[in-house]
PDB file of C-alpha atoms in Angstrom:
ATOM      1  CA  MET A   1       0.000   0.000   0.000  1.00  0.00           C
ATOM      2  CA  ASP A   2       1.463   3.352  -1.041  1.00  0.00           C
ATOM      3  CA  LYS A   3       2.007   5.876   1.756  1.00  0.00           C
ATOM      4  CA  THR A   4       1.113   9.362   0.521  1.00  0.00           C
ATOM      5  CA  LEU A   5       1.530  12.869   1.915  1.00  0.00           C
ATOM      6  CA  ILE A   6       0.431  16.160   0.361  1.00  0.00           C
ATOM      7  CA  CYS A   7       2.274  19.101   1.927  1.00  0.00           C
ATOM      8  CA  ILE A   8       0.824  22.595   1.312  1.00  0.00           C
ATOM      9  CA  GLY A   9       3.099  25.594   1.833  1.00  0.00           C
ATOM     10  CA  GLY A  10       0.379  27.961   3.058  1.00  0.00           C
ATOM     11  CA  GLY A  11      -2.759  29.854   2.182  1.00  0.00           C
ATOM     12  CA  GLU A  12      -6.076  30.541   3.875  1.00  0.00           C
ATOM     13  CA  LEU A  13      -8.775  27.889   3.919  1.00  0.00           C
ATOM     14  CA  LYS A  14     -11.307  30.491   5.070  1.00  0.00           C
ATOM     15  CA  SER A  15     -10.921  32.636   1.965  1.00  0.00           C
ATOM     16  CA  LYS A  16     -10.485  29.551  -0.249  1.00  0.00           C
ATOM     17  CA  GLU A  17      -6.979  30.553  -1.363  1.00  0.00           C
ATOM     18  CA  THR A  18      -6.046  26.862  -1.553  1.00  0.00           C
ATOM     19  CA  ILE A  19      -9.303  25.747  -3.207  1.00  0.00           C
ATOM     20  CA  LYS A  20      -7.589  24.268  -6.281  1.00  0.00           C
ATOM     21  CA  ILE A  21      -5.285  22.146  -4.152  1.00  0.00           C
ATOM     22  CA  ASP A  22      -8.278  21.173  -1.997  1.00  0.00           C
ATOM     23  CA  GLY A  23      -9.975  19.949  -5.167  1.00  0.00           C
ATOM     24  CA  TYR A  24      -6.928  17.824  -5.996  1.00  0.00           C
ATOM     25  CA  ILE A  25      -7.091  16.292  -2.497  1.00  0.00           C
ATOM     26  CA  ALA A  26     -10.863  15.784  -2.703  1.00  0.00           C
ATOM     27  CA  GLU A  27     -10.539  13.784  -5.920  1.00  0.00           C
ATOM     28  CA  LYS A  28      -8.017  11.452  -4.299  1.00  0.00           C
ATOM     29  CA  ALA A  29     -10.274  11.007  -1.258  1.00  0.00           C
ATOM     30  CA  LYS A  30     -13.280  10.192  -3.443  1.00  0.00           C
ATOM     31  CA  ARG A  31     -11.311   7.598  -5.374  1.00  0.00           C
ATOM     32  CA  HIS A  32     -10.327   5.977  -2.084  1.00  0.00           C
ATOM     33  CA  ALA A  33     -13.943   5.999  -0.847  1.00  0.00           C
ATOM     34  CA  GLY A  34     -15.312   4.429  -4.022  1.00  0.00           C
ATOM     35  CA  GLU A  35     -19.112   4.338  -4.056  1.00  0.00           C
ATOM     36  CA  ARG A  36     -19.604   5.642  -0.519  1.00  0.00           C
ATOM     37  CA  ARG A  37     -19.346   9.287   0.531  1.00  0.00           C
ATOM     38  CA  ALA A  38     -15.748  10.275   1.263  1.00  0.00           C
ATOM     39  CA  TYR A  39     -14.813  11.184   4.843  1.00  0.00           C
ATOM     40  CA  GLY A  40     -12.163  13.763   5.767  1.00  0.00           C
ATOM     41  CA  LEU A  41     -10.746  14.134   9.282  1.00  0.00           C
ATOM     42  CA  PHE A  42      -9.374  17.533  10.293  1.00  0.00           C
ATOM     43  CA  ILE A  43      -6.728  17.755  13.031  1.00  0.00           C
ATOM     44  CA  PRO A  44      -6.430  21.324  14.407  1.00  0.00           C
ATOM     45  CA  THR A  45      -3.928  20.583  17.202  1.00  0.00           C
ATOM     46  CA  ALA A  46      -1.458  23.250  16.052  1.00  0.00           C
ATOM     47  CA  SER A  47      -4.164  25.929  16.370  1.00  0.00           C
ATOM     48  CA  HIS A  48      -5.140  24.595  19.818  1.00  0.00           C
ATOM     49  CA  ASP A  49      -8.320  23.015  18.427  1.00  0.00           C
ATOM     50  CA  SER A  50      -9.675  26.171  16.791  1.00  0.00           C
ATOM     51  CA  MET A  51     -13.303  25.499  15.837  1.00  0.00           C
ATOM     52  CA  PRO A  52     -13.479  28.423  13.370  1.00  0.00           C
ATOM     53  CA  TYR A  53     -10.562  26.743  11.567  1.00  0.00           C
ATOM     54  CA  PHE A  54     -12.510  23.482  11.401  1.00  0.00           C
ATOM     55  CA  ASN A  55     -15.563  25.354  10.142  1.00  0.00           C
ATOM     56  CA  SER A  56     -13.456  26.709   7.269  1.00  0.00           C
ATOM     57  CA  PHE A  57     -12.337  23.157   6.476  1.00  0.00           C
ATOM     58  CA  ARG A  58     -15.946  21.943   6.528  1.00  0.00           C
ATOM     59  CA  LYS A  59     -17.182  24.796   4.352  1.00  0.00           C
ATOM     60  CA  THR A  60     -14.601  23.886   1.745  1.00  0.00           C
ATOM     61  CA  TYR A  61     -14.690  20.098   1.784  1.00  0.00           C
ATOM     62  CA  THR A  62     -18.389  19.594   2.532  1.00  0.00           C
ATOM     63  CA  SER A  63     -20.007  22.587   0.840  1.00  0.00           C
ATOM     64  CA  VAL A  64     -17.798  22.567  -2.257  1.00  0.00           C
ATOM     65  CA  TYR A  65     -16.764  18.918  -2.623  1.00  0.00           C
ATOM     66  CA  ASP A  66     -19.522  17.002  -0.766  1.00  0.00           C
ATOM     67  CA  ILE A  67     -17.112  15.235   1.553  1.00  0.00           C
ATOM     68  CA  LYS A  68     -18.173  14.370   5.105  1.00  0.00           C
ATOM     69  CA  ALA A  69     -16.004  16.593   7.328  1.00  0.00           C
ATOM     70  CA  ASP A  70     -15.150  15.625  10.900  1.00  0.00           C
ATOM     71  CA  VAL A  71     -12.689  16.846  13.507  1.00  0.00           C
ATOM     72  CA  ALA A  72     -10.384  15.260  16.089  1.00  0.00           C
ATOM     73  CA  LEU A  73     -10.262  17.501  19.183  1.00  0.00           C
ATOM     74  CA  THR A  74      -7.326  16.477  21.351  1.00  0.00           C
ATOM     75  CA  VAL A  75      -6.140  19.539  23.264  1.00  0.00           C
ATOM     76  CA  TYR A  76      -8.783  20.156  25.957  1.00  0.00           C
ATOM     77  CA  GLY A  77     -10.044  16.641  26.643  1.00  0.00           C
ATOM     78  CA  GLU A  78     -13.361  17.115  24.852  1.00  0.00           C
ATOM     79  CA  MET A  79     -13.141  13.740  23.098  1.00  0.00           C
ATOM     80  CA  SER A  80     -12.054  10.385  24.464  1.00  0.00           C
ATOM     81  CA  ILE A  81      -9.105   8.698  22.831  1.00  0.00           C
ATOM     82  CA  ASP A  82     -11.404   5.824  21.799  1.00  0.00           C
ATOM     83  CA  ARG A  83     -13.759   8.216  20.008  1.00  0.00           C
ATOM     84  CA  ILE A  84     -10.845   9.837  18.215  1.00  0.00           C
ATOM     85  CA  ARG A  85      -9.532   6.419  17.201  1.00  0.00           C
ATOM     86  CA  GLU A  86     -12.934   5.584  15.652  1.00  0.00           C
ATOM     87  CA  LYS A  87     -12.719   8.741  13.545  1.00  0.00           C
ATOM     88  CA  PHE A  88      -9.291   7.735  12.275  1.00  0.00           C
ATOM     89  CA  GLN A  89     -10.634   4.354  11.220  1.00  0.00           C
ATOM     90  CA  LYS A  90     -13.329   5.994   9.060  1.00  0.00           C
ATOM     91  CA  ALA A  91     -11.097   8.568   7.345  1.00  0.00           C
ATOM     92  CA  ASP A  92     -10.392   8.563   3.618  1.00  0.00           C
ATOM     93  CA  PHE A  93      -7.958  11.400   4.220  1.00  0.00           C
ATOM     94  CA  ILE A  94      -6.535  13.263   7.192  1.00  0.00           C
ATOM     95  CA  TYR A  95      -5.832  17.002   7.051  1.00  0.00           C
ATOM     96  CA  VAL A  96      -3.484  18.625   9.586  1.00  0.00           C
ATOM     97  CA  GLY A  97      -3.971  22.375  10.018  1.00  0.00           C
ATOM     98  CA  GLY A  98      -1.389  25.083  10.619  1.00  0.00           C
ATOM     99  CA  GLY A  99      -0.282  26.822  13.807  1.00  0.00           C
ATOM    100  CA  ASP A 100       2.294  26.018  16.481  1.00  0.00           C
ATOM    101  CA  THR A 101       4.323  23.142  15.052  1.00  0.00           C
ATOM    102  CA  LEU A 102       6.341  22.214  18.124  1.00  0.00           C
ATOM    103  CA  PHE A 103       3.325  22.295  20.435  1.00  0.00           C
ATOM    104  CA  MET A 104       1.501  20.033  17.987  1.00  0.00           C
ATOM    105  CA  LEU A 105       4.253  17.435  17.818  1.00  0.00           C
ATOM    106  CA  ASP A 106       4.771  17.407  21.581  1.00  0.00           C
ATOM    107  CA  HIS A 107       1.033  17.026  22.185  1.00  0.00           C
ATOM    108  CA  TRP A 108       0.691  14.247  19.625  1.00  0.00           C
ATOM    109  CA  LYS A 109       3.478  12.276  21.295  1.00  0.00           C
ATOM    110  CA  LYS A 110       2.011  12.716  24.779  1.00  0.00           C
ATOM    111  CA  THR A 111      -1.530  11.731  23.816  1.00  0.00           C
ATOM    112  CA  GLY A 112      -0.926   8.906  21.354  1.00  0.00           C
ATOM    113  CA  VAL A 113      -2.332  10.858  18.397  1.00  0.00           C
ATOM    114  CA  LEU A 114       0.974  10.549  16.555  1.00  0.00           C
ATOM    115  CA  GLU A 115       0.690   6.770  16.658  1.00  0.00           C
ATOM    116  CA  MET A 116      -2.825   6.975  15.194  1.00  0.00           C
ATOM    117  CA  ILE A 117      -1.585   9.185  12.370  1.00  0.00           C
ATOM    118  CA  ARG A 118       1.317   6.819  11.736  1.00  0.00           C
ATOM    119  CA  GLU A 119      -1.008   3.807  11.620  1.00  0.00           C
ATOM    120  CA  ALA A 120      -3.314   5.558   9.139  1.00  0.00           C
ATOM    121  CA  TYR A 121      -0.316   6.528   7.005  1.00  0.00           C
ATOM    122  CA  GLU A 122       1.022   2.959   7.042  1.00  0.00           C
ATOM    123  CA  ARG A 123      -2.299   1.550   5.829  1.00  0.00           C
ATOM    124  CA  GLY A 124      -2.409   3.969   2.902  1.00  0.00           C
ATOM    125  CA  ILE A 125      -4.687   6.750   4.152  1.00  0.00           C
ATOM    126  CA  LEU A 126      -3.818  10.049   2.472  1.00  0.00           C
ATOM    127  CA  ILE A 127      -2.235  12.510   4.931  1.00  0.00           C
ATOM    128  CA  CYS A 128      -2.430  16.205   4.021  1.00  0.00           C
ATOM    129  CA  GLY A 129      -1.326  19.304   5.846  1.00  0.00           C
ATOM    130  CA  LEU A 130      -0.805  23.027   5.537  1.00  0.00           C
ATOM    131  CA  SER A 131       2.112  25.013   7.019  1.00  0.00           C
ATOM    132  CA  ALA A 132       2.756  23.235  10.351  1.00  0.00           C
ATOM    133  CA  GLY A 133       0.858  20.277   8.928  1.00  0.00           C
ATOM    134  CA  ALA A 134       3.138  20.295   5.879  1.00  0.00           C
ATOM    135  CA  ILE A 135       6.569  20.596   7.465  1.00  0.00           C
ATOM    136  CA  CYS A 136       6.291  18.338  10.523  1.00  0.00           C
ATOM    137  CA  TRP A 137       6.920  15.150   8.506  1.00  0.00           C
ATOM    138  CA  PHE A 138      10.445  16.219   7.432  1.00  0.00           C
ATOM    139  CA  GLU A 139      13.784  15.653   9.140  1.00  0.00           C
ATOM    140  CA  ASN A 140      14.121  19.382   9.738  1.00  0.00           C
ATOM    141  CA  MET A 141      11.627  22.237   9.509  1.00  0.00           C
ATOM    142  CA  TYR A 142      11.903  26.007   9.493  1.00  0.00           C
ATOM    143  CA  THR A 143       9.552  27.365  12.141  1.00  0.00           C
ATOM    144  CA  ASP A 144       8.983  30.239  14.555  1.00  0.00           C
ATOM    145  CA  SER A 145       7.037  28.198  17.111  1.00  0.00           C
ATOM    146  CA  GLU A 146      10.072  27.515  19.301  1.00  0.00           C
ATOM    147  CA  PHE A 147       9.970  31.125  20.425  1.00  0.00           C
ATOM    148  CA  SER A 148       7.214  32.376  22.706  1.00  0.00           C
ATOM    149  CA  GLY A 149       5.470  35.252  21.008  1.00  0.00           C
ATOM    150  CA  GLY A 150       6.631  34.159  17.552  1.00  0.00           C
ATOM    151  CA  GLY A 151       7.581  37.419  15.874  1.00  0.00           C
ATOM    152  CA  ASP A 152      10.303  37.419  13.253  1.00  0.00           C
ATOM    153  CA  LYS A 153      12.479  34.762  14.909  1.00  0.00           C
ATOM    154  CA  TYR A 154      12.756  31.483  13.035  1.00  0.00           C
ATOM    155  CA  CYS A 155      14.915  28.438  13.488  1.00  0.00           C
ATOM    156  CA  ILE A 156      15.566  25.059  11.910  1.00  0.00           C
ATOM    157  CA  CYS A 157      14.150  22.439  14.277  1.00  0.00           C
ATOM    158  CA  PRO A 158      13.928  18.652  14.052  1.00  0.00           C
ATOM    159  CA  GLY A 159      10.698  17.193  12.677  1.00  0.00           C
ATOM    160  CA  LEU A 160       9.382  13.624  12.596  1.00  0.00           C
ATOM    161  CA  GLY A 161      11.862  12.449   9.965  1.00  0.00           C
ATOM    162  CA  TRP A 162       9.369  10.604   7.760  1.00  0.00           C
ATOM    163  CA  ILE A 163      10.767  12.518   4.784  1.00  0.00           C
ATOM    164  CA  LYS A 164      14.431  13.355   4.302  1.00  0.00           C
ATOM    165  CA  GLY A 165      15.497  16.964   4.108  1.00  0.00           C
ATOM    166  CA  THR A 166      14.801  20.447   5.434  1.00  0.00           C
ATOM    167  CA  ILE A 167      11.724  22.474   4.518  1.00  0.00           C
ATOM    168  CA  SER A 168      10.192  25.916   4.925  1.00  0.00           C
ATOM    169  CA  PRO A 169       6.519  26.802   4.440  1.00  0.00           C
ATOM    170  CA  HIS A 170       5.440  30.294   3.331  1.00  0.00           C
ATOM    171  CA  TYR A 171       8.646  30.473   1.310  1.00  0.00           C
ATOM    172  CA  ASN A 172       7.444  33.532  -0.606  1.00  0.00           C
ATOM    173  CA  VAL A 173       7.689  35.614   2.593  1.00  0.00           C
ATOM    174  CA  ARG A 174      10.535  33.781   4.362  1.00  0.00           C
ATOM    175  CA  LEU A 175      12.955  33.181   1.500  1.00  0.00           C
ATOM    176  CA  LEU A 176      15.632  35.770   2.363  1.00  0.00           C
ATOM    177  CA  ASP A 177      16.239  34.503   5.890  1.00  0.00           C
ATOM    178  CA  PHE A 178      15.731  30.840   4.976  1.00  0.00           C
ATOM    179  CA  ASP A 179      18.131  31.090   2.025  1.00  0.00           C
ATOM    180  CA  GLU A 180      20.743  32.640   4.316  1.00  0.00           C
ATOM    181  CA  LYS A 181      20.424  29.790   6.822  1.00  0.00           C
ATOM    182  CA  ILE A 182      20.611  27.167   4.086  1.00  0.00           C
ATOM    183  CA  LEU A 183      23.792  28.716   2.691  1.00  0.00           C
ATOM    184  CA  TYR A 184      25.328  29.139   6.147  1.00  0.00           C
ATOM    185  CA  ASN A 185      24.689  25.477   7.016  1.00  0.00           C
ATOM    186  CA  ASN A 186      25.558  24.286   3.479  1.00  0.00           C
ATOM    187  CA  ILE A 187      22.506  22.041   3.230  1.00  0.00           C
ATOM    188  CA  ASP A 188      19.894  21.327   0.574  1.00  0.00           C
ATOM    189  CA  ALA A 189      16.263  22.129   1.284  1.00  0.00           C
ATOM    190  CA  PHE A 190      12.756  22.719  -0.018  1.00  0.00           C
ATOM    191  CA  GLY A 191      10.785  25.960  -0.006  1.00  0.00           C
ATOM    192  CA  LEU A 192       7.025  25.843  -0.427  1.00  0.00           C
ATOM    193  CA  GLU A 193       5.304  29.075  -1.325  1.00  0.00           C
ATOM    194  CA  ASP A 194       1.725  29.752  -0.282  1.00  0.00           C
ATOM    195  CA  CYS A 195      -0.717  28.015  -2.650  1.00  0.00           C
ATOM    196  CA  SER A 196       1.833  25.387  -3.648  1.00  0.00           C
ATOM    197  CA  ALA A 197       2.280  21.797  -2.543  1.00  0.00           C
ATOM    198  CA  ILE A 198       4.366  18.692  -3.008  1.00  0.00           C
ATOM    199  CA  GLU A 199       3.124  15.135  -3.200  1.00  0.00           C
ATOM    200  CA  VAL A 200       5.270  12.545  -1.447  1.00  0.00           C
ATOM    201  CA  VAL A 201       4.801   8.812  -2.045  1.00  0.00           C
ATOM    202  CA  ASN A 202       6.675   6.250   0.047  1.00  0.00           C
ATOM    203  CA  GLY A 203       9.030   8.946   1.312  1.00  0.00           C
ATOM    204  CA  LYS A 204       9.947  10.372  -2.109  1.00  0.00           C
ATOM    205  CA  ILE A 205       8.716  13.615  -3.645  1.00  0.00           C
ATOM    206  CA  ILE A 206       7.037  12.652  -6.919  1.00  0.00           C
ATOM    207  CA  LEU A 207       5.663  16.028  -8.075  1.00  0.00           C
ATOM    208  CA  SER A 208       4.820  19.580  -7.122  1.00  0.00           C
ATOM    209  CA  ILE A 209       1.464  21.314  -7.387  1.00  0.00           C
ATOM    210  CA  SER A 210       1.100  24.970  -8.331  1.00  0.00           C
ATOM    211  CA  ALA A 211      -2.083  26.918  -7.668  1.00  0.00           C
ATOM    212  CA  SER A 212      -0.373  30.336  -8.060  1.00  0.00           C
ATOM    213  CA  GLY A 213       2.506  29.477  -5.715  1.00  0.00           C
ATOM    214  CA  ARG A 214       5.449  27.242  -6.530  1.00  0.00           C
ATOM    215  CA  ALA A 215       7.550  24.624  -4.760  1.00  0.00           C
ATOM    216  CA  PHE A 216      11.336  24.970  -4.931  1.00  0.00           C
ATOM    217  CA  SER A 217      14.253  22.637  -4.434  1.00  0.00           C
ATOM    218  CA  LEU A 218      17.268  24.521  -3.025  1.00  0.00           C
ATOM    219  CA  HIS A 219      20.857  23.356  -3.528  1.00  0.00           C
ATOM    220  CA  CYS A 220      24.115  24.840  -2.263  1.00  0.00           C
ATOM    221  CA  HIS A 221      26.786  24.916  -4.945  1.00  0.00           C
ATOM    222  CA  GLU A 222      30.185  26.597  -4.584  1.00  0.00           C
ATOM    223  CA  GLY A 223      28.959  29.131  -2.060  1.00  0.00           C
ATOM    224  CA  ARG A 224      25.756  30.082  -3.843  1.00  0.00           C
ATOM    225  CA  LEU A 225      22.179  28.865  -3.738  1.00  0.00           C
ATOM    226  CA  VAL A 226      20.662  27.207  -6.798  1.00  0.00           C
ATOM    227  CA  LYS A 227      16.848  27.195  -6.950  1.00  0.00           C
ATOM    228  CA  GLU A 228      14.849  24.821  -9.123  1.00  0.00           C
ATOM    229  CA  ILE A 229      11.129  24.167  -9.437  1.00  0.00           C
ATOM    230  CA  VAL A 230      10.263  20.724  -8.078  1.00  0.00           C
ATOM    231  CA  LEU A 231       9.438  18.700 -11.198  1.00  0.00           C
ATOM    232  CA  PRO A 232       7.225  17.371 -12.594  1.00  0.00           C
ATOM    233  CA  GLU A 233       4.946  20.285 -11.793  1.00  0.00           C
ATOM    234  CA  VAL A 234       1.162  20.053 -11.971  1.00  0.00           C
ATOM    235  CA  VAL A 235      -0.306  23.509 -12.614  1.00  0.00           C
ATOM    236  CA  LEU A 236      -3.911  23.821 -11.435  1.00  0.00           C
ATOM    237  CA  SER A 237      -5.793  26.432 -13.431  1.00  0.00           C
TER     238      SER A 237
END
C-alpha cells in the first residue's frame, strides 16, 4: 500500500486561497472511498483546536466537494481517545492544520495521536497538511514556534523524519532569511510558497502542485544557492 503525503506551503482555507489544491485532495479522497461518501478528518492541534478553523475546512470540503467533514479535538479533553480512534478508522484522508508546530508534535506524542496518524499513514490513508501540517513530517523544519510570542524569529528544528530533508513553508515571505540559513549550514532544502504543494509517495517527492505558488528545491553549490522548481509540476488552473 502506497504511503502518501500532500504538503501545502500555506494559504487561507477560510478565503479559499487553496481551493484548487483542496480539489486535488478531494478527488483522491473520493477515489479511495469508491461508491460511498468520502470522509475527511481535520486535526487542528497546532491551532489549539480552533473550531473556526474546522468550520473553514468543513465549508470547503463539505459545501464545495460534498465530503463528510469531521474533527479530532485532542487539546482540551473534549473527546475520548477511543472516540478519536474511531474517527481515524473511518477517514479517507486526514488534514493537519497550521499553527504552532512544536506544540503540535509534543502534544501528539504525549496523547498517542501521533501513533494513530502513523497507523493511518502505514495503511495507505492520504495525509495532508498546511504550514505546520506540511513541514512536521520532514527531518528538519523552518519554524517560529520555538519562540514564545513568535515574531520574526525562526529556526531550523527537528521534525518527525518521515521525509528526508529540510523544509520551509510560506517560502514567498521567508525566503531571504531561509536562504541565508541554508547557505550558512551548506545544506539542501525545499521551499514551499503559499498556494503550492508537493506530493510525497513512500518517502519520495514525486511532483509539485502549483495553484499560483510554486515549490522549490534549493541546492548549495560553490557558495551560492541554486533554486529549481520541483518537477514534474502540476499547474492547477
